[in-house]
mmCIF file of C-alpha atoms in Angstrom:
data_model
loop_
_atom_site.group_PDB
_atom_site.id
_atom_site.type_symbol
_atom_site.label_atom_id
_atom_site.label_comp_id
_atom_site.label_asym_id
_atom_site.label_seq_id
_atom_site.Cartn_x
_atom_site.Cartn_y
_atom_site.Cartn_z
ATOM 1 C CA UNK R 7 0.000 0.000 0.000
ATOM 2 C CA UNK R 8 1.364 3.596 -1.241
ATOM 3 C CA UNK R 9 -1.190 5.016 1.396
ATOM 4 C CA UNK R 10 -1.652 8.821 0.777
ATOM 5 C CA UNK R 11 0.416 10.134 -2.020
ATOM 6 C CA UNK R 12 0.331 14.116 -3.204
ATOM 7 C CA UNK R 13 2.190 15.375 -5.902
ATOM 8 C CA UNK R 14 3.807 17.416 -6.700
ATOM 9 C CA UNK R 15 5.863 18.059 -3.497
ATOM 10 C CA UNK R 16 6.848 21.499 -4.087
ATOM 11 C CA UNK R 17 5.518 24.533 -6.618
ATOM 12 C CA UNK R 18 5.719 28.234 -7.009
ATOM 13 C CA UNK R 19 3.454 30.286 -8.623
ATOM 14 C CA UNK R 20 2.870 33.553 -9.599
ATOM 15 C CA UNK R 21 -0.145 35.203 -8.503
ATOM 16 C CA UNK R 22 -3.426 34.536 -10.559
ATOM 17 C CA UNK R 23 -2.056 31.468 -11.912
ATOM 18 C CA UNK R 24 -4.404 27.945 -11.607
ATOM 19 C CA UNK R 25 -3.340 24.604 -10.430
ATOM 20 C CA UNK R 26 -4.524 21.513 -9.210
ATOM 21 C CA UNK R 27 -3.130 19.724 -6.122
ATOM 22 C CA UNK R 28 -2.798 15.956 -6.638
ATOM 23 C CA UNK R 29 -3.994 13.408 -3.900
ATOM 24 C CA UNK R 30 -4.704 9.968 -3.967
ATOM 25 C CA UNK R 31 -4.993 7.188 -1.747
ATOM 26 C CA UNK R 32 -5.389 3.076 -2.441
ATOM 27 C CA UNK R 33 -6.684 2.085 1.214
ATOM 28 C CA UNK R 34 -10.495 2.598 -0.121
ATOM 29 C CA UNK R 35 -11.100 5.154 2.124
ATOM 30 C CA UNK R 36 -14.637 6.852 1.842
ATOM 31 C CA UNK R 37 -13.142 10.029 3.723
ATOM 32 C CA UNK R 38 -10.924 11.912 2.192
ATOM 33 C CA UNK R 39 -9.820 16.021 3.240
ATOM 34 C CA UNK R 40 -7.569 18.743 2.467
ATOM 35 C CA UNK R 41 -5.810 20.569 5.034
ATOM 36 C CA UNK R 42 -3.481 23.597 5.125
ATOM 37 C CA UNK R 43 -0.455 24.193 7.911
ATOM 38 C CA UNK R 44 0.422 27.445 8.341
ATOM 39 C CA UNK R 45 3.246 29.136 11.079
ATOM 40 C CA UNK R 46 1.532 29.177 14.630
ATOM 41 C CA UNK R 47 -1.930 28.102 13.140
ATOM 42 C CA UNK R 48 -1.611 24.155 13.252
ATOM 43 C CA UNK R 49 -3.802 22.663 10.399
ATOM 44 C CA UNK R 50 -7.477 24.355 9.200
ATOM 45 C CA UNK R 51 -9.518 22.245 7.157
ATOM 46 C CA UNK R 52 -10.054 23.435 3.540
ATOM 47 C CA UNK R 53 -12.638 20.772 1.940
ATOM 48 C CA UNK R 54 -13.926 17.147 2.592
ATOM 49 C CA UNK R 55 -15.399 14.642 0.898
ATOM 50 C CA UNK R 56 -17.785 11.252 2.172
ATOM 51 C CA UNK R 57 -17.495 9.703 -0.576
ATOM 52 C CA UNK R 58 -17.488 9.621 -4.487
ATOM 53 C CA UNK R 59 -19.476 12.730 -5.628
ATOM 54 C CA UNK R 60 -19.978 14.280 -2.424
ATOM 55 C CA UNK R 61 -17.978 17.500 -0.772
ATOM 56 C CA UNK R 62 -18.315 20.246 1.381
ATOM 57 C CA UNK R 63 -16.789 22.967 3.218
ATOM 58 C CA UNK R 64 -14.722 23.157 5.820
ATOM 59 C CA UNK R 65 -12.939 26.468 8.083
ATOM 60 C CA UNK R 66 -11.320 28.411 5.136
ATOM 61 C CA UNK R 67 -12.633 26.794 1.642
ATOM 62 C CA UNK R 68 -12.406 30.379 -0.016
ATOM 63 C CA UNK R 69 -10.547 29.843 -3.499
ATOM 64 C CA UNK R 70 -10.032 26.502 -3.394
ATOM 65 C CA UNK R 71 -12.492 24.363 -5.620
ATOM 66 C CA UNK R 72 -12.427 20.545 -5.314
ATOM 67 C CA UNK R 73 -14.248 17.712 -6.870
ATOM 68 C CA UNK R 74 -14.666 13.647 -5.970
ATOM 69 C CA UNK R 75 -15.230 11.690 -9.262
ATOM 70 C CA UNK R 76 -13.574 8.424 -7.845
ATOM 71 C CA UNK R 77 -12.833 6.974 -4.390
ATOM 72 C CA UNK R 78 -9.266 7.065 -4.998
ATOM 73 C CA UNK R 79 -8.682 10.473 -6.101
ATOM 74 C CA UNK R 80 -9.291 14.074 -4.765
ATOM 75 C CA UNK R 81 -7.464 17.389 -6.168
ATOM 76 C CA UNK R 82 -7.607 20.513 -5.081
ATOM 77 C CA UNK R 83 -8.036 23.261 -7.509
ATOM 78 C CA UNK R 84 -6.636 26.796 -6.987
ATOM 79 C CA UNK R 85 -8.281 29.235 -9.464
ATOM 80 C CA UNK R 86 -6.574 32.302 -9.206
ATOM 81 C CA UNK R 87 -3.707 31.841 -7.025
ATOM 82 C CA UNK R 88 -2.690 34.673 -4.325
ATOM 83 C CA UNK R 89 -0.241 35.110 -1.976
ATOM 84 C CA UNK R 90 -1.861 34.535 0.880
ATOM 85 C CA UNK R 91 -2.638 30.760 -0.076
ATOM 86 C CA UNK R 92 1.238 29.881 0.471
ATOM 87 C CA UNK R 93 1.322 27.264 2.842
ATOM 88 C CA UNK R 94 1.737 23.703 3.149
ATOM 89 C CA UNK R 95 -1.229 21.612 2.059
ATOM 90 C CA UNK R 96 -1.901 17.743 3.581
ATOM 91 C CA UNK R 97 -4.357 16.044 2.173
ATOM 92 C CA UNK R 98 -5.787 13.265 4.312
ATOM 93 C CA UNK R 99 -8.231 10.036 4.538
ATOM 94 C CA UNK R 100 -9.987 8.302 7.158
ATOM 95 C CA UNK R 101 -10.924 5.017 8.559
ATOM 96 C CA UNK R 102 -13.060 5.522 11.638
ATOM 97 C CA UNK R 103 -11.402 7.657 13.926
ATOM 98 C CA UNK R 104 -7.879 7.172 12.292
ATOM 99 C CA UNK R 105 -6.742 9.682 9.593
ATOM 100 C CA UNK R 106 -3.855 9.235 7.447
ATOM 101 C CA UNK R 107 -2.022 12.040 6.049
ATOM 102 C CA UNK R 108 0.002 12.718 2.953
ATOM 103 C CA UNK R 109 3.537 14.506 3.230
ATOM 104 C CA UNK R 110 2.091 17.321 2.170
ATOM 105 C CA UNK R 111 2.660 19.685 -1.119
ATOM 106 C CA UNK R 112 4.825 22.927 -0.199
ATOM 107 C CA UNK R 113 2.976 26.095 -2.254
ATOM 108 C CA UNK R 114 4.275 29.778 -2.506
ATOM 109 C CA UNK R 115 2.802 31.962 -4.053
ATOM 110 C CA UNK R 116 4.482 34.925 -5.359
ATOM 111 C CA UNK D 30 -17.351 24.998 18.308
ATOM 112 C CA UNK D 31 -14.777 22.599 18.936
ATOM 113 C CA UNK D 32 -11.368 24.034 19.828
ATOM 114 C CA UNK D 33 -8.126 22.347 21.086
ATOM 115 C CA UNK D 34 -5.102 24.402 23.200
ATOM 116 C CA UNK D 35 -2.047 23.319 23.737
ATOM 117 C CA UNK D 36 0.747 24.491 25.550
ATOM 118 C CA UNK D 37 3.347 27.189 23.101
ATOM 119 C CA UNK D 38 7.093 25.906 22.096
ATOM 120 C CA UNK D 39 9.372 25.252 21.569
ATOM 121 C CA UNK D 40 10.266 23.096 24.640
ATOM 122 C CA UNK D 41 13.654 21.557 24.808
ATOM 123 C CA UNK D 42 15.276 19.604 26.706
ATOM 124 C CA UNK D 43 18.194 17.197 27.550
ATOM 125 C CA UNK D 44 17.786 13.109 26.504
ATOM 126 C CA UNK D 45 16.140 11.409 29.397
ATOM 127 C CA UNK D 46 14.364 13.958 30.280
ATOM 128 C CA UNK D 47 10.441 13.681 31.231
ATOM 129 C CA UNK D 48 8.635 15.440 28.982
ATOM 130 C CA UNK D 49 4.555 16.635 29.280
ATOM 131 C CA UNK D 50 2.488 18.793 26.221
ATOM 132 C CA UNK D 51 -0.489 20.001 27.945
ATOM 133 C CA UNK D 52 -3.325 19.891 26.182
ATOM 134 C CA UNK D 53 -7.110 21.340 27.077
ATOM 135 C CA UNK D 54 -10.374 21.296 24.657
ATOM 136 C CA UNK D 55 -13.267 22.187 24.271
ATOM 137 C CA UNK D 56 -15.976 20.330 22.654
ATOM 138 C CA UNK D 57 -19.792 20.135 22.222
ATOM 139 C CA UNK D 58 -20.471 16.344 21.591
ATOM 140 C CA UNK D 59 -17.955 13.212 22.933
ATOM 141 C CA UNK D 60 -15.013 13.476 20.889
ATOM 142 C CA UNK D 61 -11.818 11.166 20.138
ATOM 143 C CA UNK D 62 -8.522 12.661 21.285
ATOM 144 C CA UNK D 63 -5.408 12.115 19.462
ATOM 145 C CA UNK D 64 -1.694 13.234 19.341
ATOM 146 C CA UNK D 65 -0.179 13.536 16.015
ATOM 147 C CA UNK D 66 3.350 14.080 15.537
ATOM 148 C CA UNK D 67 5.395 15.951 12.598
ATOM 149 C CA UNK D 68 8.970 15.195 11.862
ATOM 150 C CA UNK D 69 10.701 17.634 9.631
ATOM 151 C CA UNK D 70 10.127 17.615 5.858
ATOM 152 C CA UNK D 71 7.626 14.959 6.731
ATOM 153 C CA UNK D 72 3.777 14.660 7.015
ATOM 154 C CA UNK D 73 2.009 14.471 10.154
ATOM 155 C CA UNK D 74 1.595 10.607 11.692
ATOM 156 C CA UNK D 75 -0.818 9.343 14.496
ATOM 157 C CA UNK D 76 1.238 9.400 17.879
ATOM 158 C CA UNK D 77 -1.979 7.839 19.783
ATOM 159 C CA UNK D 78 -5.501 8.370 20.663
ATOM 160 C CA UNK D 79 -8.283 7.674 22.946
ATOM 161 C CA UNK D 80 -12.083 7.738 22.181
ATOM 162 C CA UNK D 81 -13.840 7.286 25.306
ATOM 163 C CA UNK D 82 -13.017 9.425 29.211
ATOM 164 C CA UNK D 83 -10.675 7.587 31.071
ATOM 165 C CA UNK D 84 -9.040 6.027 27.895
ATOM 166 C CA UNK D 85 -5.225 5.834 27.971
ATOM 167 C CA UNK D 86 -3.217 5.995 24.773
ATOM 168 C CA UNK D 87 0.535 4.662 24.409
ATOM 169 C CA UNK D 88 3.013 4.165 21.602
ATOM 170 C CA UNK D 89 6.478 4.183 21.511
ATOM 171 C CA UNK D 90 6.684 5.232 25.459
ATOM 172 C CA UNK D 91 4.716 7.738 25.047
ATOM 173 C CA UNK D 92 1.146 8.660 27.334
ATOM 174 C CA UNK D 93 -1.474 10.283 27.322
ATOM 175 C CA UNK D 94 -5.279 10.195 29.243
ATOM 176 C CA UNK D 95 -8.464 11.354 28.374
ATOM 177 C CA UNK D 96 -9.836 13.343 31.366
ATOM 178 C CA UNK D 97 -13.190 14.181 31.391
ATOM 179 C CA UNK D 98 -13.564 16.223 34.259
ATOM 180 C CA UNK D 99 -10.721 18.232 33.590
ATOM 181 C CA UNK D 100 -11.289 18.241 29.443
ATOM 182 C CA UNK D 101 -7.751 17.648 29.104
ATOM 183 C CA UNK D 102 -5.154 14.933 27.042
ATOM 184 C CA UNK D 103 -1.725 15.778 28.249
ATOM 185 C CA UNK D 104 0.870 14.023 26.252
ATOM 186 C CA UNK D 105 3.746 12.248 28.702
ATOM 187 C CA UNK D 106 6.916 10.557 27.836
ATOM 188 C CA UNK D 107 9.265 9.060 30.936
ATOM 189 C CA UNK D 108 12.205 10.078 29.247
ATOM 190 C CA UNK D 109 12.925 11.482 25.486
ATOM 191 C CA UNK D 110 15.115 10.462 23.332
ATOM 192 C CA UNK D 111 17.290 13.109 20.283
ATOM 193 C CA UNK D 112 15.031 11.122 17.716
ATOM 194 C CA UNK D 113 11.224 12.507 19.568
ATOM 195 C CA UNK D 114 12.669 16.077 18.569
ATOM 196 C CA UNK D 115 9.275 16.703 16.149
ATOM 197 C CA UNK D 116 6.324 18.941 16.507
ATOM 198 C CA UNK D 117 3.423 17.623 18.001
ATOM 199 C CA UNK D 118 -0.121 18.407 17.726
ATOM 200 C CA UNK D 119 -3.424 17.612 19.800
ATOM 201 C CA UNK D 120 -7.111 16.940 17.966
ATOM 202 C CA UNK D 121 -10.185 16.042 18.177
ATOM 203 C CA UNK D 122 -12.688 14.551 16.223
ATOM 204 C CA UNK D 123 -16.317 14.314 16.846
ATOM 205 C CA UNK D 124 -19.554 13.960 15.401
ATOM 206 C CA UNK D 125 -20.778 18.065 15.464
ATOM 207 C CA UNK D 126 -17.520 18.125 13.111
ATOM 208 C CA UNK D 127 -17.326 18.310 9.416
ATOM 209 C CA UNK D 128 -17.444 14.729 8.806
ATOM 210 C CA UNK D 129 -15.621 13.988 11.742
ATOM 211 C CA UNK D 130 -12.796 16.051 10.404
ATOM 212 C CA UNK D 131 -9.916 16.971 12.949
ATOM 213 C CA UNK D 132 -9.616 20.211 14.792
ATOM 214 C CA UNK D 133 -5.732 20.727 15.946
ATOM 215 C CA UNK D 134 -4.015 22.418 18.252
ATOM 216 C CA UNK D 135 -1.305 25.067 17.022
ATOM 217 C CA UNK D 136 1.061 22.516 17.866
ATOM 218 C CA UNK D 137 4.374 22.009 19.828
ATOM 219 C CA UNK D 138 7.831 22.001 18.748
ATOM 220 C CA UNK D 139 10.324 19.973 21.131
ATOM 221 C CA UNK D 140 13.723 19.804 20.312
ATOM 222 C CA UNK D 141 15.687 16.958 22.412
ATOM 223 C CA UNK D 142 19.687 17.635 22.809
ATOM 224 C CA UNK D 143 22.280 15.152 23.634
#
């Protein structure tokens, strides 16, 4: 089992530019989230998911879209990128009360 | 809402020394506790939980109980070692949440020295 996987592991952007956070996980999980770790903050929940074709909100979804076509996969889309969505982004699924986390993608956003 | 506190970094200390996190919460339903733990460079991996009051979780020599009365989940370790120096973080998770996603603490860097 590769567990959680994210790719890519680090990326810069400019501001305004788009991309697409990779995650995906082979343990079948119906759970999946996306978190971001910022300096003194600890980790906010962006978006979840319960299962294919379901998501929702969570603490700060503001410009982040993301969609659930298949169990195993769930990106995160930045539209317009700005500077204040550097951070470090985990992405994360669950089995009961156990989460598993990614290693995370590194953003920064210039 | 939910909300976790822990105690502010960074602590350090010398190897074989105890070591406690404090950590208090605040919750609405009956959550799960857990302790996750960050190495550097690395994502963040489950240190232990407990999901009932009175629950003790233990890995690797490391402690922690779920007390009720005083809505606390202090992490413990007899004595550290260089290789716990990591940032820690306290959660919950319970039902009032997102799908039971986690709310963390702002988390605690410890640095061990030889």
């Amino acid at each position: 089992n590769a567990g959680v996987t994210q790719t890519p592991k680090f990326q810069v952007l400019k501001t305004g530019q788009s991309m697409t956070l990779q995650c995906a996980q082979d343990m079948n999980h119906e759970y999946m989230s996306w978190y971001r770790q910022d300096p003194g903050m600890g980790l906010r929940l962006i978006h979840y998911s319960v299962g294919a074709g379901i998501t929702d909100q969570g603490e700060v979804p503001n410009g982040y879209n993301v969609s659930r076509s298949t169990t195993e996969d769930f990106p995160l889309r930045l539209l317009s990128a700005a500077p204040s969505q550097t951070s470090v982004y985990f992405c994360a699924s669950r089995r009961r009360a156990e989460q598993f986390f990614g290693p995370g993608t590194r953003l920064t956003v210039l | 809402g939910n909300s976790v506190t822990q105690m502010e970094g960074p602590v350090t200390l010398s190897e074989e020394a105890f070591l406690t996190i404090n950590c208090t919460y605040t919750a609405t339903g009956y959550p799960s506790l857990f302790w996750y733990v960050q190495y550097p460079g690395e994502g963040l991996q489950l240190l232990l939980k407990a999901t009932k009051a009175d629950d003790k979780g233990s890995n690797k020599g490391f402690e922690a109980t779920y007390r009720k009365e005083t809505t606390s989940f202090h992490l413990e370790k007899g004595s550290v070692q260089v290789s716990d120096s990591a940032v820690y973080f306290c959660a919950l998770s319970d039902d009032s949440n997102s799908g039971y996603a986690l709310n963390f603490g702002k988390g605690t860097s410890l640095l061990v020295t030889p």
